[in-house]
Amino acid sequence: VTGLSLSPGTTVLKTNQTETFTASAMMSSGPSQAVQPAWTSDNTTVLSIDAAGLARGLTNGAATITATHGGVSETRRIRVVTDYQGSWTGDYVVRRCDHSGDFRRGEFCDREDGFWAGDRLPIGLTLTQERDAVTGPFTLGGIAGTLAGTVDQSGQLTATAALTLTVDGSVITFNVPTFAARADGERLSGAFTVDVTAANLAGQGHLEADL
């Protein structure tokens, strides 16, 4: 055996996701051949791997798997990321509201008809996650759009979103330039900002909110 190659080329797993790795040995005497190596993980609290090469992501972090056969070893660094896939519903709380131009004249931050600090409103996400990439429908009450982002090495979901609402034929855009959240069991916590504009209105509304 002069070397080993590992398949597939996976480098990211979600928590509770599995992947079966296989190994091929490059032989000095001829073509490569499939082998059954000894498998190990250097961080079994993050990623486990059994004798058949079945790896399972356990918690957010990183681990190196090693395949050893015929005195030769090959390694692969694997990231395990928090799994955000599923439906999340609850409330968000407005921490700050600012308005300018026509939004100020329309009392965007008015306590009676608009948003204001302390206002508690419904939020919903239906997320699909492929490795560390997250996408899905995003709603703020009756305002709908799409969120897209990634899970970073710390396990935080960092994303952006764009939502729209049509009022009397006017399209109002709710742009979410920053959305940062963490999943702890069945609870999602974090913060986000929203910039609100309309093509036929001057100025904008701005919200800072907590999940």
mmCIF file of C-alpha atoms in Angstrom:
data_model
loop_
_atom_site.group_PDB
_atom_site.id
_atom_site.type_symbol
_atom_site.label_atom_id
_atom_site.label_comp_id
_atom_site.label_asym_id
_atom_site.label_seq_id
_atom_site.Cartn_x
_atom_site.Cartn_y
_atom_site.Cartn_z
ATOM 1 C CA VAL A 1 0.000 0.000 0.000
ATOM 2 C CA THR A 2 1.473 3.336 -1.093
ATOM 3 C CA GLY A 3 -1.470 5.573 -0.207
ATOM 4 C CA LEU A 4 -5.162 5.783 0.620
ATOM 5 C CA SER A 5 -7.987 7.830 -0.863
ATOM 6 C CA LEU A 6 -11.266 8.520 0.956
ATOM 7 C CA SER A 7 -14.750 8.829 -0.506
ATOM 8 C CA PRO A 8 -17.021 10.739 -0.646
ATOM 9 C CA GLY A 9 -15.467 14.201 -0.493
ATOM 10 C CA THR A 10 -17.745 15.347 2.353
ATOM 11 C CA THR A 11 -16.248 17.954 4.695
ATOM 12 C CA VAL A 12 -19.418 19.236 6.441
ATOM 13 C CA LEU A 13 -22.137 17.347 8.327
ATOM 14 C CA LYS A 14 -25.135 18.593 10.282
ATOM 15 C CA THR A 15 -25.717 17.404 13.818
ATOM 16 C CA ASN A 16 -27.327 13.941 13.725
ATOM 17 C CA GLN A 17 -26.468 13.591 10.019
ATOM 18 C CA THR A 18 -24.567 10.482 8.957
ATOM 19 C CA GLU A 19 -22.149 9.721 6.132
ATOM 20 C CA THR A 20 -20.513 6.410 5.255
ATOM 21 C CA PHE A 21 -16.886 6.788 4.188
ATOM 22 C CA THR A 22 -14.989 4.238 2.143
ATOM 23 C CA ALA A 23 -11.305 3.868 1.327
ATOM 24 C CA SER A 24 -9.296 2.757 -1.665
ATOM 25 C CA ALA A 25 -5.659 1.687 -1.427
ATOM 26 C CA MET A 26 -3.121 2.621 -4.052
ATOM 27 C CA MET A 27 -0.900 -0.416 -4.572
ATOM 28 C CA SER A 28 2.702 -0.493 -5.715
ATOM 29 C CA SER A 29 1.985 -3.750 -7.538
ATOM 30 C CA GLY A 30 -1.044 -2.688 -9.555
ATOM 31 C CA PRO A 31 -4.401 -0.870 -9.649
ATOM 32 C CA SER A 32 -6.074 0.626 -6.616
ATOM 33 C CA GLN A 33 -8.433 -1.582 -4.691
ATOM 34 C CA ALA A 34 -11.187 -1.096 -2.118
ATOM 35 C CA VAL A 35 -10.084 -1.861 1.436
ATOM 36 C CA GLN A 36 -11.629 -1.873 4.910
ATOM 37 C CA PRO A 37 -9.360 0.331 7.010
ATOM 38 C CA ALA A 38 -9.426 1.033 10.734
ATOM 39 C CA TRP A 39 -11.339 4.269 11.353
ATOM 40 C CA THR A 40 -10.849 6.753 14.178
ATOM 41 C CA SER A 41 -12.056 10.236 15.133
ATOM 42 C CA ASP A 42 -9.854 12.606 17.129
ATOM 43 C CA ASN A 43 -12.880 14.331 18.708
ATOM 44 C CA THR A 44 -15.577 11.795 19.510
ATOM 45 C CA THR A 45 -17.738 14.376 21.301
ATOM 46 C CA VAL A 46 -18.147 16.175 17.944
ATOM 47 C CA LEU A 47 -18.064 13.287 15.452
ATOM 48 C CA SER A 48 -18.179 9.530 15.882
ATOM 49 C CA ILE A 49 -17.136 6.933 13.305
ATOM 50 C CA ASP A 50 -17.538 3.181 13.560
ATOM 51 C CA ALA A 51 -15.572 0.261 12.155
ATOM 52 C CA ALA A 52 -17.623 0.312 8.935
ATOM 53 C CA GLY A 53 -16.825 3.987 8.260
ATOM 54 C CA LEU A 54 -20.239 5.307 9.349
ATOM 55 C CA ALA A 55 -19.684 8.833 10.695
ATOM 56 C CA ARG A 56 -22.291 10.779 12.683
ATOM 57 C CA GLY A 57 -22.275 14.457 13.552
ATOM 58 C CA LEU A 58 -22.923 14.908 17.278
ATOM 59 C CA THR A 59 -22.424 18.570 18.133
ATOM 60 C CA ASN A 60 -21.145 21.765 16.517
ATOM 61 C CA GLY A 61 -17.371 21.719 16.085
ATOM 62 C CA ALA A 62 -14.665 19.999 14.064
ATOM 63 C CA ALA A 63 -12.991 16.610 14.086
ATOM 64 C CA THR A 64 -10.433 14.739 12.008
ATOM 65 C CA ILE A 65 -11.192 11.217 10.888
ATOM 66 C CA THR A 66 -8.321 8.878 10.095
ATOM 67 C CA ALA A 67 -8.331 5.731 7.969
ATOM 68 C CA THR A 68 -5.383 3.341 8.476
ATOM 69 C CA HIS A 69 -4.573 0.303 6.345
ATOM 70 C CA GLY A 70 -1.342 -1.526 5.565
ATOM 71 C CA GLY A 71 0.676 0.866 7.678
ATOM 72 C CA VAL A 72 -0.573 3.891 5.701
ATOM 73 C CA SER A 73 -3.010 6.545 6.980
ATOM 74 C CA GLU A 74 -5.189 9.210 5.367
ATOM 75 C CA THR A 75 -7.123 11.962 7.184
ATOM 76 C CA ARG A 76 -10.119 14.173 6.522
ATOM 77 C CA ARG A 77 -11.136 17.261 8.530
ATOM 78 C CA ILE A 78 -14.912 17.347 9.076
ATOM 79 C CA ARG A 79 -16.978 20.300 10.315
ATOM 80 C CA VAL A 80 -20.162 19.504 12.208
ATOM 81 C CA VAL A 81 -22.705 22.331 12.155
ATOM 82 C CA THR A 82 -25.865 23.000 14.131
ATOM 83 C CA ASP A 83 -29.002 21.815 12.333
ATOM 84 C CA TYR A 84 -31.528 24.627 11.756
ATOM 85 C CA GLN A 85 -33.777 22.712 9.388
ATOM 86 C CA GLY A 86 -37.472 22.752 10.249
ATOM 87 C CA SER A 87 -40.276 25.160 11.098
ATOM 88 C CA TRP A 88 -39.735 27.864 13.698
ATOM 89 C CA THR A 89 -42.590 30.029 14.961
ATOM 90 C CA GLY A 90 -42.774 32.540 17.775
ATOM 91 C CA ASP A 91 -42.428 36.245 18.430
ATOM 92 C CA TYR A 92 -39.875 38.964 17.895
ATOM 93 C CA VAL A 93 -39.597 42.082 20.039
ATOM 94 C CA VAL A 94 -38.834 45.486 18.528
ATOM 95 C CA ARG A 95 -35.871 46.930 20.400
ATOM 96 C CA ARG A 96 -35.627 50.161 18.410
ATOM 97 C CA CYS A 97 -37.627 51.915 15.686
ATOM 98 C CA ASP A 98 -36.458 54.894 13.593
ATOM 99 C CA HIS A 99 -38.166 56.640 10.685
ATOM 100 C CA SER A 100 -37.433 59.436 8.261
ATOM 101 C CA GLY A 101 -39.104 61.312 5.395
ATOM 102 C CA ASP A 102 -42.518 60.010 4.390
ATOM 103 C CA PHE A 103 -42.184 57.196 6.913
ATOM 104 C CA ARG A 104 -41.939 59.733 9.712
ATOM 105 C CA ARG A 105 -44.925 61.641 8.351
ATOM 106 C CA GLY A 106 -46.803 58.349 8.154
ATOM 107 C CA GLU A 107 -45.869 57.621 11.781
ATOM 108 C CA PHE A 108 -44.062 54.379 10.997
ATOM 109 C CA CYS A 109 -42.926 54.167 14.627
ATOM 110 C CA ASP A 110 -46.274 55.300 16.066
ATOM 111 C CA ARG A 111 -47.500 53.212 18.993
ATOM 112 C CA GLU A 112 -51.032 52.993 17.661
ATOM 113 C CA ASP A 113 -50.522 52.232 13.970
ATOM 114 C CA GLY A 114 -46.876 51.278 13.480
ATOM 115 C CA PHE A 115 -43.897 49.712 15.189
ATOM 116 C CA TRP A 116 -42.471 50.839 18.516
ATOM 117 C CA ALA A 117 -39.880 49.735 21.055
ATOM 118 C CA GLY A 118 -41.330 46.873 23.068
ATOM 119 C CA ASP A 119 -43.806 45.819 20.390
ATOM 120 C CA ARG A 120 -44.111 41.985 20.256
ATOM 121 C CA LEU A 121 -45.013 40.550 16.845
ATOM 122 C CA PRO A 122 -45.167 37.100 15.174
ATOM 123 C CA ILE A 123 -42.278 35.616 13.187
ATOM 124 C CA GLY A 124 -42.001 32.371 11.235
ATOM 125 C CA LEU A 125 -39.258 30.495 9.388
ATOM 126 C CA THR A 126 -39.439 27.256 7.418
ATOM 127 C CA LEU A 127 -35.816 26.348 6.805
ATOM 128 C CA THR A 128 -34.077 23.825 4.590
ATOM 129 C CA GLN A 129 -30.415 23.111 5.305
ATOM 130 C CA GLU A 130 -27.864 21.480 3.009
ATOM 131 C CA ARG A 131 -24.631 21.021 4.982
ATOM 132 C CA ASP A 132 -23.976 24.585 6.271
ATOM 133 C CA ALA A 133 -26.209 26.445 3.760
ATOM 134 C CA VAL A 134 -29.663 27.482 5.007
ATOM 135 C CA THR A 135 -32.598 28.832 2.970
ATOM 136 C CA GLY A 136 -36.352 29.093 3.282
ATOM 137 C CA PRO A 137 -39.522 31.176 3.593
ATOM 138 C CA PHE A 138 -39.445 33.935 6.214
ATOM 139 C CA THR A 139 -42.481 35.819 7.527
ATOM 140 C CA LEU A 140 -42.893 38.799 9.813
ATOM 141 C CA GLY A 141 -46.606 38.705 10.550
ATOM 142 C CA GLY A 142 -48.258 39.014 7.120
ATOM 143 C CA ILE A 143 -45.045 40.115 5.391
ATOM 144 C CA ALA A 144 -43.456 37.273 3.428
ATOM 145 C CA GLY A 145 -40.088 36.683 1.808
ATOM 146 C CA THR A 146 -37.067 34.397 1.712
ATOM 147 C CA LEU A 147 -34.044 34.017 3.987
ATOM 148 C CA ALA A 148 -30.630 32.671 2.939
ATOM 149 C CA GLY A 149 -27.478 32.236 4.986
ATOM 150 C CA THR A 150 -24.825 29.926 6.403
ATOM 151 C CA VAL A 151 -23.904 28.346 9.718
ATOM 152 C CA ASP A 152 -20.492 29.579 10.858
ATOM 153 C CA GLN A 153 -17.876 27.678 12.856
ATOM 154 C CA SER A 154 -19.357 28.826 16.169
ATOM 155 C CA GLY A 155 -22.748 27.340 15.214
ATOM 156 C CA GLN A 156 -24.450 30.670 14.585
ATOM 157 C CA LEU A 157 -26.792 31.120 11.640
ATOM 158 C CA THR A 158 -25.920 34.360 9.827
ATOM 159 C CA ALA A 159 -28.299 35.335 7.046
ATOM 160 C CA THR A 160 -29.988 38.023 4.999
ATOM 161 C CA ALA A 161 -33.593 38.224 3.836
ATOM 162 C CA ALA A 162 -35.882 40.238 1.599
ATOM 163 C CA LEU A 163 -39.632 40.521 2.217
ATOM 164 C CA THR A 164 -42.350 42.503 0.469
ATOM 165 C CA LEU A 165 -45.808 43.783 1.291
ATOM 166 C CA THR A 166 -48.248 45.381 -1.163
ATOM 167 C CA VAL A 167 -50.479 48.134 0.245
ATOM 168 C CA ASP A 168 -52.911 49.960 -2.069
ATOM 169 C CA GLY A 169 -50.855 48.924 -5.089
ATOM 170 C CA SER A 170 -47.578 50.122 -3.569
ATOM 171 C CA VAL A 171 -44.834 47.559 -2.935
ATOM 172 C CA ILE A 172 -43.069 48.036 0.383
ATOM 173 C CA THR A 173 -39.718 46.276 0.731
ATOM 174 C CA PHE A 174 -38.498 44.942 4.068
ATOM 175 C CA ASN A 175 -34.775 44.264 3.669
ATOM 176 C CA VAL A 176 -33.063 42.275 6.430
ATOM 177 C CA PRO A 177 -29.313 42.931 6.049
ATOM 178 C CA THR A 178 -28.383 41.184 9.288
ATOM 179 C CA PHE A 179 -30.031 38.145 10.849
ATOM 180 C CA ALA A 180 -28.040 36.265 13.489
ATOM 181 C CA ALA A 181 -29.510 33.390 15.497
ATOM 182 C CA ARG A 182 -28.574 30.331 17.515
ATOM 183 C CA ALA A 183 -30.567 27.151 18.054
ATOM 184 C CA ASP A 184 -30.660 25.719 21.553
ATOM 185 C CA GLY A 185 -32.846 22.640 21.406
ATOM 186 C CA GLU A 186 -36.266 23.843 20.304
ATOM 187 C CA ARG A 187 -35.544 27.524 20.969
ATOM 188 C CA LEU A 188 -34.145 30.024 18.491
ATOM 189 C CA SER A 189 -32.648 33.225 19.902
ATOM 190 C CA GLY A 190 -30.839 36.133 18.302
ATOM 191 C CA ALA A 191 -31.302 39.540 16.726
ATOM 192 C CA PHE A 192 -31.923 41.133 13.345
ATOM 193 C CA THR A 193 -32.403 44.495 11.654
ATOM 194 C CA VAL A 194 -34.924 45.582 9.033
ATOM 195 C CA ASP A 195 -34.734 48.502 6.579
ATOM 196 C CA VAL A 196 -38.134 49.414 5.117
ATOM 197 C CA THR A 197 -38.474 51.353 1.852
ATOM 198 C CA ALA A 198 -41.070 51.976 -0.864
ATOM 199 C CA ALA A 199 -40.484 53.143 -4.435
ATOM 200 C CA ASN A 200 -42.975 55.997 -4.171
ATOM 201 C CA LEU A 201 -41.972 57.168 -0.681
ATOM 202 C CA ALA A 202 -39.036 59.251 0.542
ATOM 203 C CA GLY A 203 -37.009 58.178 3.577
ATOM 204 C CA GLN A 204 -37.207 54.816 5.283
ATOM 205 C CA GLY A 205 -38.148 52.923 8.399
ATOM 206 C CA HIS A 206 -35.562 51.026 10.432
ATOM 207 C CA LEU A 207 -36.128 48.319 13.022
ATOM 208 C CA GLU A 208 -33.791 46.548 15.420
ATOM 209 C CA ALA A 209 -35.345 43.454 16.948
ATOM 210 C CA ASP A 210 -34.663 40.454 19.182
ATOM 211 C CA LEU A 211 -35.940 36.907 18.698
#
